[in-house]
Coordinates of C-alpha atoms in Angstrom, one line a residue:
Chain A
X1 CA 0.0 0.0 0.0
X2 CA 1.4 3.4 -0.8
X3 CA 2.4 6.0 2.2
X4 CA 1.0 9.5 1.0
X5 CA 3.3 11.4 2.9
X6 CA 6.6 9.3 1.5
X7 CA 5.3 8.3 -1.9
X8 CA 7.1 4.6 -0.6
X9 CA 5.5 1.7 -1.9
X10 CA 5.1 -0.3 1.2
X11 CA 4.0 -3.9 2.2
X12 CA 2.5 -5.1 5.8
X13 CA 0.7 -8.0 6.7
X14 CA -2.2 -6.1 7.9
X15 CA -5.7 -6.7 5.9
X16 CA -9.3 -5.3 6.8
X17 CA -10.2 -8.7 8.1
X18 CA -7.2 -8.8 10.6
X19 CA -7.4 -5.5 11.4
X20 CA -11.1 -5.9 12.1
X21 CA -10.0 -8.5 14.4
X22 CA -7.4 -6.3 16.1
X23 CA -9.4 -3.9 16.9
X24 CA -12.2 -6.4 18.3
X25 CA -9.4 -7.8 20.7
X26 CA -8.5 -5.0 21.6
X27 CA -11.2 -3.4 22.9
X28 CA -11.9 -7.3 24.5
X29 CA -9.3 -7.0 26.3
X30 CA -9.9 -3.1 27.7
X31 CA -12.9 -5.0 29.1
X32 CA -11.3 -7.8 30.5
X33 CA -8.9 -5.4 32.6
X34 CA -12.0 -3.5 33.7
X35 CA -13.9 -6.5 34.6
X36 CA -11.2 -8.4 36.0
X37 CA -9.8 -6.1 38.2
X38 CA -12.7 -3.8 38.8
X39 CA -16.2 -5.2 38.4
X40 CA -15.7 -9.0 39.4
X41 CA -16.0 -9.6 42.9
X42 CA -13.3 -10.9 44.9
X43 CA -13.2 -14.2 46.1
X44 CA -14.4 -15.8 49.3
X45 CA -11.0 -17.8 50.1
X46 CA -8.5 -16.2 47.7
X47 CA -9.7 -12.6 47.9
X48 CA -8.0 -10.3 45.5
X49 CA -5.4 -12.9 44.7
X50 CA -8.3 -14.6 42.6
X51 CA -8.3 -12.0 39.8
X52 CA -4.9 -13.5 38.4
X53 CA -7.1 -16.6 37.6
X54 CA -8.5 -13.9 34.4
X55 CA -5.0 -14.1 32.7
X56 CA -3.7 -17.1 34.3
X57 CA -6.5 -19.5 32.1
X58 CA -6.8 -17.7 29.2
X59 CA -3.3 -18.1 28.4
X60 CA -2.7 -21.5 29.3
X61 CA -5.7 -22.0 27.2
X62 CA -4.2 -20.3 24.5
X63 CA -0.7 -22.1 25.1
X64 CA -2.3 -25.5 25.0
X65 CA -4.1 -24.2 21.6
X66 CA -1.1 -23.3 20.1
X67 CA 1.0 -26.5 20.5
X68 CA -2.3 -28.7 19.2
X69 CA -2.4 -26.5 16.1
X70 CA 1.7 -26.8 15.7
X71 CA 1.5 -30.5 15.8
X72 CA -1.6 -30.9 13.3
X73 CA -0.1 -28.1 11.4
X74 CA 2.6 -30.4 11.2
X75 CA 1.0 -33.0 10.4
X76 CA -0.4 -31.6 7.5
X77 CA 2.9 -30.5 6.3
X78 CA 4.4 -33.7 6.2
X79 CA 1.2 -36.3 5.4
X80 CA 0.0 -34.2 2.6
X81 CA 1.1 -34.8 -0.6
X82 CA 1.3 -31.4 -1.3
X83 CA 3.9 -30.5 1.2
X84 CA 2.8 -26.6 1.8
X85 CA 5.2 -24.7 3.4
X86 CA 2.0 -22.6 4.2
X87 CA 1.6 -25.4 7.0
X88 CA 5.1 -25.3 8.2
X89 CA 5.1 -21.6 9.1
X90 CA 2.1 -22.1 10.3
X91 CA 3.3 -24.1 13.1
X92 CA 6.1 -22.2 13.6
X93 CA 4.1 -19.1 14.4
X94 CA 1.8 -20.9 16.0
X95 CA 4.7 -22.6 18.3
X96 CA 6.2 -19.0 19.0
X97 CA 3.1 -17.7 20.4
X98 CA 2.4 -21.0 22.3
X99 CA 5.7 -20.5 24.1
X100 CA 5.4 -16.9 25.0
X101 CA 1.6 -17.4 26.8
X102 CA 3.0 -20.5 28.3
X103 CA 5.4 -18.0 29.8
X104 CA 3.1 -15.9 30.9
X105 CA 1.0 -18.6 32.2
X106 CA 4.0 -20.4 34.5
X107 CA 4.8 -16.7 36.0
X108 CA 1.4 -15.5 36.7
X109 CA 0.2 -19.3 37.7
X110 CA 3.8 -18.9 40.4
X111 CA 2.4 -15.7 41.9
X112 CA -0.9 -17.3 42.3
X113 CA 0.4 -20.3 44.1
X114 CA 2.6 -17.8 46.2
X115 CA -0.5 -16.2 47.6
X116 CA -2.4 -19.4 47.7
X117 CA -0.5 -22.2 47.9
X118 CA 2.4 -20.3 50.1
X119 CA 4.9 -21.5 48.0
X120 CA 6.0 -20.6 44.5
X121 CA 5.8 -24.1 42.7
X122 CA 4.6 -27.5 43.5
X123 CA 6.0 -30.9 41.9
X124 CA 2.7 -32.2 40.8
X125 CA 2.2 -33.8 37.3
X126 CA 0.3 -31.1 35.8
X127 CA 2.8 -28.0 36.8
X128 CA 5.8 -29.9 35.9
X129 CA 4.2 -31.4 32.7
X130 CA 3.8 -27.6 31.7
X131 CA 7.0 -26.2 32.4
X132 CA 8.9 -29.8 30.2
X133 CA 6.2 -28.2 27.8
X134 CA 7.7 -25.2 28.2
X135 CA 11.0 -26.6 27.3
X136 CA 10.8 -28.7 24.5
X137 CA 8.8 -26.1 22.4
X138 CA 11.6 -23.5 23.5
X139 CA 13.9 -26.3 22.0
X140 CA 11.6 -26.4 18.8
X141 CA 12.1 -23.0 17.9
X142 CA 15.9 -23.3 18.4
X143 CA 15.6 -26.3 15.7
X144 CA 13.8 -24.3 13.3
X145 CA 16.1 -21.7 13.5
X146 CA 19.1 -24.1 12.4
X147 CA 19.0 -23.0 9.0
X148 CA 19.2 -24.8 5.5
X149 CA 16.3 -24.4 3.1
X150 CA 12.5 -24.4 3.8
X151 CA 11.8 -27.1 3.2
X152 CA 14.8 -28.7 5.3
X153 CA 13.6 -26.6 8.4
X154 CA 9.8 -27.8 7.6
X155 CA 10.6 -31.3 7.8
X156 CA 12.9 -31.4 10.6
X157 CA 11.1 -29.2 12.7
X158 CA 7.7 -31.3 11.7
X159 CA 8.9 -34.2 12.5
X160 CA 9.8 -32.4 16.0
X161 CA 7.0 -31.5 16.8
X162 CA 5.3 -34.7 15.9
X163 CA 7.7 -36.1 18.4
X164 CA 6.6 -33.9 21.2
X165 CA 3.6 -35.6 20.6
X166 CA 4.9 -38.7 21.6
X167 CA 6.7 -37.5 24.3
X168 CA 4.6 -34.8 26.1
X169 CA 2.5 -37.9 27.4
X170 CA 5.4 -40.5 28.4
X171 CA 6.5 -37.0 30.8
X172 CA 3.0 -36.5 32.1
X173 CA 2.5 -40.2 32.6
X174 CA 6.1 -40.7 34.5
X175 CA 6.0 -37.6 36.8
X176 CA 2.4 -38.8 37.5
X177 CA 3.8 -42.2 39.1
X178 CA 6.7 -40.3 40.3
X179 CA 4.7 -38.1 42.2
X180 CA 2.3 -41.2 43.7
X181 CA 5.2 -41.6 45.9
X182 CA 5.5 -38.6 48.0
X183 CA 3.1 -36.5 49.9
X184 CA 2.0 -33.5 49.0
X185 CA 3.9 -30.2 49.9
X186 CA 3.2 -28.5 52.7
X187 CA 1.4 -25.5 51.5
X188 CA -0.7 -22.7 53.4
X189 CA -3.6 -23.2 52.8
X190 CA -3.7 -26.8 50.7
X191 CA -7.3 -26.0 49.5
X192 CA -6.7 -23.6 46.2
X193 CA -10.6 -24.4 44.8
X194 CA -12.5 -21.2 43.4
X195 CA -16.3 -20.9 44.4
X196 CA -16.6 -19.0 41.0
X197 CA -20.6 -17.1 41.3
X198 CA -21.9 -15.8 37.7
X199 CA -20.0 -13.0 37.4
X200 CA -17.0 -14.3 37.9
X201 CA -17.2 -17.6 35.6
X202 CA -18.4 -14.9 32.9
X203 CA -15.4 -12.7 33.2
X204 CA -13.2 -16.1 33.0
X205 CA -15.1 -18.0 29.8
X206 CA -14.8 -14.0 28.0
X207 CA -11.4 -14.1 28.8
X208 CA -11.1 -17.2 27.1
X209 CA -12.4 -15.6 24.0
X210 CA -11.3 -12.6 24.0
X211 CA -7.6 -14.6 23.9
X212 CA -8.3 -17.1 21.6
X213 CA -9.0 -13.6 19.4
X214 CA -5.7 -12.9 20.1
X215 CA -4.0 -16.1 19.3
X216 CA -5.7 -16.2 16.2
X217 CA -4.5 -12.4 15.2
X218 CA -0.8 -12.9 16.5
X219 CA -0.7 -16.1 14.2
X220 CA -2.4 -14.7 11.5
X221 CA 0.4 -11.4 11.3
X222 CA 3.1 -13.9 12.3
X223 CA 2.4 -16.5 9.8
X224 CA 2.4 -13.7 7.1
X225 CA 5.9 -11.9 8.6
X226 CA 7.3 -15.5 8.4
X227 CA 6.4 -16.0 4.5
X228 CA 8.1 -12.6 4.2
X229 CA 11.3 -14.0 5.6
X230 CA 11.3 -16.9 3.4
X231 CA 10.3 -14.4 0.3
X232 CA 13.1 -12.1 0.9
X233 CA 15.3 -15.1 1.3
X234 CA 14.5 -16.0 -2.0
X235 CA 15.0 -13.1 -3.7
X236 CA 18.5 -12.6 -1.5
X237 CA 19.7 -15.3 -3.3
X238 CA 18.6 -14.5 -6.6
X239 CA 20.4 -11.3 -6.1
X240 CA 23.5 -12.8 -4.8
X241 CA 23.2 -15.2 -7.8
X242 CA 23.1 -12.1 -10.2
X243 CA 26.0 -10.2 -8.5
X244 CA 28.6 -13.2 -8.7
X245 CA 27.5 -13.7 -12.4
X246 CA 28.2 -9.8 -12.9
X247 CA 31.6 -10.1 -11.3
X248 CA 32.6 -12.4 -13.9
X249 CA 32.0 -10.9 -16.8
X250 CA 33.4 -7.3 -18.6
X251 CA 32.5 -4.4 -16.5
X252 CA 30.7 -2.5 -19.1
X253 CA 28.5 -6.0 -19.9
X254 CA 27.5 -5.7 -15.9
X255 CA 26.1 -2.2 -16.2
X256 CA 22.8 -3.8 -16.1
X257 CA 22.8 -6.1 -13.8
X258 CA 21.0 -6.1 -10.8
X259 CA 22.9 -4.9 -7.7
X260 CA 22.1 -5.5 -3.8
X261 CA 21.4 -1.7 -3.5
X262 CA 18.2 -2.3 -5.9
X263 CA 15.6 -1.5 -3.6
X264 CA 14.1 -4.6 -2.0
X265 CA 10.6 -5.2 -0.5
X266 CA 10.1 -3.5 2.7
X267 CA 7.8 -5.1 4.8
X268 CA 6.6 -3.8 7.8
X269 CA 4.1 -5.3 10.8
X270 CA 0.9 -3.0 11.2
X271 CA -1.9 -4.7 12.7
Chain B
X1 CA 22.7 -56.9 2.0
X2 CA 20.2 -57.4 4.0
X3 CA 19.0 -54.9 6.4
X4 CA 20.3 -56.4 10.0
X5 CA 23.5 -56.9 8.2
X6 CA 23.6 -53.6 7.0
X7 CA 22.8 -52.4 11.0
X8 CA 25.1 -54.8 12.8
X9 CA 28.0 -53.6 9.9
X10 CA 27.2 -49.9 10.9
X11 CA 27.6 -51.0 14.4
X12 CA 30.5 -52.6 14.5
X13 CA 31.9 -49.7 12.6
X14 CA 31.1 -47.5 15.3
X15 CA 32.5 -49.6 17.9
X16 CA 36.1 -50.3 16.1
X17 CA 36.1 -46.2 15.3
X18 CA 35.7 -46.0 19.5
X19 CA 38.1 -48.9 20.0
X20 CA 40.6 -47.5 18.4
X21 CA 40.2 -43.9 18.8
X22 CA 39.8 -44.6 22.5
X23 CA 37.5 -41.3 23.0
X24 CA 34.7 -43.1 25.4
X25 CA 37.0 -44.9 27.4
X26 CA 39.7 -41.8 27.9
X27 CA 37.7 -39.1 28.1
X28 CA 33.8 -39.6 28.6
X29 CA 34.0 -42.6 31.0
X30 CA 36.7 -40.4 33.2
X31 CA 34.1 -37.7 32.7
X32 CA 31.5 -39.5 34.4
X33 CA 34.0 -40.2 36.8
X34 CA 34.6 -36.7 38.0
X35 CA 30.9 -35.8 37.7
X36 CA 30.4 -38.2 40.7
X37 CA 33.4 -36.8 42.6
X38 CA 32.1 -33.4 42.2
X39 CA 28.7 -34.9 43.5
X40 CA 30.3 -35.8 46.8
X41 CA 31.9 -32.5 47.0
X42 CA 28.3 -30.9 46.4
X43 CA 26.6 -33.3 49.3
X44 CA 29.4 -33.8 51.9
X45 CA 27.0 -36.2 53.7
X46 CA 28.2 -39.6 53.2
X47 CA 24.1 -41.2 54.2
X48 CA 22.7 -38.7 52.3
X49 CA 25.0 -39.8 49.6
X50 CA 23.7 -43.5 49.8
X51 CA 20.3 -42.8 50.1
X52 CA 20.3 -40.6 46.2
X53 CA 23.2 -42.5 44.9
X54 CA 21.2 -43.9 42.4
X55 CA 19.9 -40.7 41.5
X56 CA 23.5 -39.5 40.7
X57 CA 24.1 -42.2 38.6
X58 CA 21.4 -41.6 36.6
X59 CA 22.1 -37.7 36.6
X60 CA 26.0 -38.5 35.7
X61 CA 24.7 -40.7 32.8
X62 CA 22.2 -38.1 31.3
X63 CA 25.6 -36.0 30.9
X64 CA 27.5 -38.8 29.8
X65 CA 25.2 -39.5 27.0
X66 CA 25.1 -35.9 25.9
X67 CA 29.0 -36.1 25.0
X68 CA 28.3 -39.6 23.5
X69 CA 25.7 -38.5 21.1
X70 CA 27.7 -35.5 20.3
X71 CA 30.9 -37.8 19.7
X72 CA 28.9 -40.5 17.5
X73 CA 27.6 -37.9 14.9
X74 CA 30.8 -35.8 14.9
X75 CA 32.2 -39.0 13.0
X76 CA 29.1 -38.9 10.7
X77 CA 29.8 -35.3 10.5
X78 CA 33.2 -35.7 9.6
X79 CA 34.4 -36.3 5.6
X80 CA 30.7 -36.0 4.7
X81 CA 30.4 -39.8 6.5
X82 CA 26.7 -39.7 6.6
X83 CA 26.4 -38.5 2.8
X84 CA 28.9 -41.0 1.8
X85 CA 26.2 -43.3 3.4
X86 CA 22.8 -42.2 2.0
X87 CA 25.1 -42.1 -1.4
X88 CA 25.4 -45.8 -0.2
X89 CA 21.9 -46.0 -0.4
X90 CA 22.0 -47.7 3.0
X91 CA 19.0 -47.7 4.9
X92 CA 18.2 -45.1 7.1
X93 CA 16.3 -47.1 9.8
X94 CA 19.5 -49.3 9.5
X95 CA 21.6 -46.9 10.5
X96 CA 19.1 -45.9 13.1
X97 CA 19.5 -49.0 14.3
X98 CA 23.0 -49.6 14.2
X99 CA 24.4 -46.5 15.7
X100 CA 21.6 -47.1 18.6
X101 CA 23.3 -50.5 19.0
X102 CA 26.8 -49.2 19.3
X103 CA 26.3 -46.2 21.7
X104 CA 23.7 -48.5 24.1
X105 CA 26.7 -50.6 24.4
X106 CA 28.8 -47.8 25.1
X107 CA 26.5 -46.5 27.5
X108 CA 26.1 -50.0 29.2
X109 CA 29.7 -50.3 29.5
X110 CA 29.4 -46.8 31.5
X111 CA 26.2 -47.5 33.6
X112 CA 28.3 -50.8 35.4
X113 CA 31.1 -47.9 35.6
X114 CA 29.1 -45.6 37.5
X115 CA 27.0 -48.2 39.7
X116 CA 30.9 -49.5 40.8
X117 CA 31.5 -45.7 41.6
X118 CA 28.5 -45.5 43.3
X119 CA 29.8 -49.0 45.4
X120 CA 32.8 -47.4 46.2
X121 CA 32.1 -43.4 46.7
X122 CA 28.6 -43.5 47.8
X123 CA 28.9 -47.0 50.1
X124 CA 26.1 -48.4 48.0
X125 CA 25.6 -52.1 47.8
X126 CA 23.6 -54.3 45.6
X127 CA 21.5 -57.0 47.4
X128 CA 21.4 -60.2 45.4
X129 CA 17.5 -60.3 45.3
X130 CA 17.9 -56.8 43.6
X131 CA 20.3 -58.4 40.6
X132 CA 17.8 -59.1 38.0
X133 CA 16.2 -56.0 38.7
X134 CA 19.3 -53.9 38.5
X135 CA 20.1 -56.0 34.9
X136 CA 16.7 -55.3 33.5
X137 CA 17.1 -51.6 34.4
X138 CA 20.6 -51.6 33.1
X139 CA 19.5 -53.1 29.6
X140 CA 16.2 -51.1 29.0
X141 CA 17.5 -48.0 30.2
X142 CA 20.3 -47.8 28.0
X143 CA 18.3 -49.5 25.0
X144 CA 15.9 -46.7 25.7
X145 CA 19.1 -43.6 25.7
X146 CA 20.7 -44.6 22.4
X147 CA 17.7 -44.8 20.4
X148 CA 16.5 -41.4 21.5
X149 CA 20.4 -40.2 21.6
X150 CA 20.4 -41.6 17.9
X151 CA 17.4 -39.9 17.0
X152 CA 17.9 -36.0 18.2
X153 CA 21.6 -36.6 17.5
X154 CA 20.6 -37.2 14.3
X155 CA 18.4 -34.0 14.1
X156 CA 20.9 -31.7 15.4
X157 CA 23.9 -33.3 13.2
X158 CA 25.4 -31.0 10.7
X159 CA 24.0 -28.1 11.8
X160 CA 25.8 -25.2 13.3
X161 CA 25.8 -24.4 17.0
X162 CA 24.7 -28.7 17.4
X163 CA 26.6 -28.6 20.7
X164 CA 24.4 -26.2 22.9
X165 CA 21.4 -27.5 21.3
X166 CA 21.2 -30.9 21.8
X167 CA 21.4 -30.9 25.8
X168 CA 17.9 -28.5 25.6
X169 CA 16.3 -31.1 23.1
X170 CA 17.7 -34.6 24.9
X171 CA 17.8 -33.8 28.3
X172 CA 13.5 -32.5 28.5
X173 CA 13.0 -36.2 26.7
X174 CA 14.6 -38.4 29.0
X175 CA 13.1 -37.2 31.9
X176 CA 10.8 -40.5 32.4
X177 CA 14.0 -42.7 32.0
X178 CA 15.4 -40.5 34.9
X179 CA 12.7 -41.3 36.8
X180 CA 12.1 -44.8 36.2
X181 CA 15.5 -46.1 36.4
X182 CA 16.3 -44.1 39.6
X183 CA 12.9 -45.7 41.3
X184 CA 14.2 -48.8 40.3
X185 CA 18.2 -48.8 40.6
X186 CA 16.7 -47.3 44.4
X187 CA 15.0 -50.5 44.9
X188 CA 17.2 -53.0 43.6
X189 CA 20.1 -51.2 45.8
X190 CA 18.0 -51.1 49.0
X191 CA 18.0 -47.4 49.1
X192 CA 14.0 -47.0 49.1
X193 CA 11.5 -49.4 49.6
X194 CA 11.4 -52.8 48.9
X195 CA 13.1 -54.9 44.9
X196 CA 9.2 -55.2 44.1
X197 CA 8.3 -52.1 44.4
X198 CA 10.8 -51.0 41.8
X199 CA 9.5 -53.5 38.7
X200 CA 7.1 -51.0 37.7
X201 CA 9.7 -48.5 36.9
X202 CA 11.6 -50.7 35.2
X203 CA 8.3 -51.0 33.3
X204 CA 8.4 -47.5 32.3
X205 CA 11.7 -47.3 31.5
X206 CA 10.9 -50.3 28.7
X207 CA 8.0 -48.5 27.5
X208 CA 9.9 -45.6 26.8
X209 CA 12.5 -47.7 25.3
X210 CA 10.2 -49.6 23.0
X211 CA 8.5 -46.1 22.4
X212 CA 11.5 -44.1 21.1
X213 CA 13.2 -47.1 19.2
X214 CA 9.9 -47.6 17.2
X215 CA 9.6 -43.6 16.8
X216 CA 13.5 -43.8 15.8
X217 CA 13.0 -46.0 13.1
X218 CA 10.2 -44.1 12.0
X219 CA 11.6 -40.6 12.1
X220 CA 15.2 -40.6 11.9
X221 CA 15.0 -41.4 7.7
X222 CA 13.2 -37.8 7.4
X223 CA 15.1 -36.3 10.1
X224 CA 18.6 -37.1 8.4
X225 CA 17.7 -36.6 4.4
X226 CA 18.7 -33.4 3.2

């Protein structure tokens, strides 16, 4: 789309229908903050501490999300016969986002059990499960950044996260068993159960929604930046390709060949 | 050829390269060595030490296997080994299979290292009713480390910056054989609970064993094709 005030031709990865949906989230999530911390009551047992419960869910929700759609994403990369690398950066994107709300969700989820557990983690098979989670996505994203073609970092990276697939459970299952063994930590006040009345269980299902809005935006602008990257890739080479074939020929036969100061597609991110 | 040959040639491959290179036996095993020496520097209480020696030997061979993996693809890394290989047209799950077979012996060979260490440093001792516990352990959980060393040593060979990024890939996925095999090396030493107690860890540390192998020979073909 053209700047007026630079005359710039200029690409982002911004349409009406995602900025539709920006907007939308947005204002979601002004609500959210204002019914979260200001309209919802406060909670019988927890008291204040229960309002963290607003972000906390939602974006383990969204976490969880993410890392289903990177392994069927991924799954569709690889079982098709196609082979779209649309799928691939799909689940990379998707993979990104999945590891930064399940970031947020282990902070905001120790704070919580701070207040309400007394301590800041507990060894049980659902918190450690998460945080291995955590981990092996964090590993993913190192693997897709190893470099080599597309289509090199879509299959090893698919077949990755296919993997986690196999192993998220075998973790879960073990650190189940593992944890049959000892007794619970000592904790405050053991009993972290929320008596959630209308209000509340509203403000935590539109939560819910108003995140999975988000997801779907972040992935829908990260999935476009990402086919950028691999665009200007391409054409990086091509132009690389152009300049070593103008360095072997006569000078005044190279005049018209293409140099890496021709101007190149400039993307930026609106939303 | 046929295929086993084709895996037990690959193996035997890998274990002449190590015999007479020497790089397990004069550097990792020595490794593991100093891990557990550090170990008792870190706990300075000799019962504590016996009560989570089998702990440490499973933590010292987690580390062990991460300079193992690294080691058996830095040959296939060398002289374009592996291309010269899928050039070959040998089989991938072949090779999946054969370099599993040579590092689970290597890593065998270290377990009964570390479980004398553990004997001598940590005043461990093996009751005999705990023996075929301790064997099964021994087998399945170093079965169950080469095939998934093989497999993300596979994944990370050849690329750049391979060294820091297996540990964050391997280490996350071994995690049940961690704590399987210490539940049941715990039991069959005597240092919790009773040698029955620890036969369903062993089980878990076969299921993951069976698990990863069958994943292995599934995967590592696409994993390693360029």
């Amino acid at each position: 789309m053209a700047d007026m005030a630079t005359g710039r031709t200029t690409a982002t990865t911004a349409t009406a229908a995602t900025r539709t949906l920006g907007i939308v989230t947005l204002v979601g999530v002004a609500w959210l903050i204002v019914s979260g911390l200001l309209v919802s009551p406060a909670d019988v047992n927890q008291g204040e501490s229960v309002r963290i419960l607003y972000l906390h869910a939602p974006s383990a929700w969204v976490a969880y999300l993410a890392f289903v759609v990177t392994a069927g994403a991924s799954a569709l990369y690889l079982f098709t016969k196609k082979h779209s690398l649309g799928w691939d950066r799909l689940a990379g994107a998707s993979a990104e986002i999945g590891v930064l709300f399940m970031a947020v969700t282990l902070v905001v989820g120790m704070l919580w059990g701070r207040l309400t557990w007394g301590v800041f983690w507990r060894w049980d098979a659902r918190l450690t499960t998460t945080a291995f989670l955590f981990v092996t996505y964090i590993g993913y994203l190192a693997v897709r950044r190893l470099g080599g073609t597309p289509e090199q970092r879509a299959r090893r990276s698919g077949v990755l996260a296919l993997l986690a697939v196999l192993e998220i459970p075998l973790v879960h299952f073990s650190v189940k068993l593992w944890r049959g063994l000892h007794q619970d930590a000592t904790v405050l006040r053991p009993n972290g159960d929320v008596k959630l009345d209308g209000f509340m269980l509203f403000t935590l299902i539109f939560g819910v929604a108003v995140f999975t809005l988000m997801y779907v935006w972040l992935v829908l602008h990260r999935q476009r930046t990402l086919t950028a990257e691999d665009l200007l890739d391409d054409v990086g080479l091509e132009i690389a390709i152009a300049e070593r074939r103008g360095e072997s020929r006569p000078p005044d036969l190279a005049a018209d060949v293409p140099r890496s100061d021709r101007p190149r597609p400039d993307i930026t991110v609106g939303f | 050829m046929t295929w086993w040959r084709t895996a037990w040639l690959i193996a035997r491959r890998d274990l002449l390269v190590e015999w007479r290179s020497r790089v397990a036996l004069n550097q990792v095993f020595p490794f593991a060595g100093i891990v557990m020496v550090m170990f008792g520097f870190a706990i300075d209480d000799t019962r504590l030490m016996e009560s989570i020696a089998p702990g440490l030997v499973m933590v010292a061979t987690m580390f062990s296997l991460l300079v193992l993996v690294q080691r058996s693809f830095a040959l296939e890394s060398e002289d374009g080994a592996l291309d010269a290989l899928r050039t070959a047209g040998v089989s991938s799950s072949a090779l999946f299979w054969g370099k599993s077979i040579a590092l689970a012996a290597q890593l065998a060979a270290l377990q009964a290292l570390l479980i004398v260490l553990a004997v001598v440093l940590y005043g461990s001792s093996v009751r005999p009713a705990g023996a075929p516990l301790l064997v099964a352990t021994w087998l399945s959980g170093s079965w169950g480390l080469a095939t998934v060393g093989t497999l993300y040593g596979g994944l990370a060979a050849g690329a750049r910056g391979r060294e820091t990024l297996l540990p964050l890939l391997l280490l996350p996925v071994v995690a049940p054989v961690l704590i399987g095999a210490t539940r049941a090396v715990e039991a069959a030493l005597g240092a919790r609970g009773t040698v029955v107690d620890g036969w369903p860890w062993m089980g878990l540390v076969a299921v993951f064993a069976v698990v990863f192998c069958v994943g292995g020979t599934l995967a590592f073909g696409p994993l390693i094709e360029e």
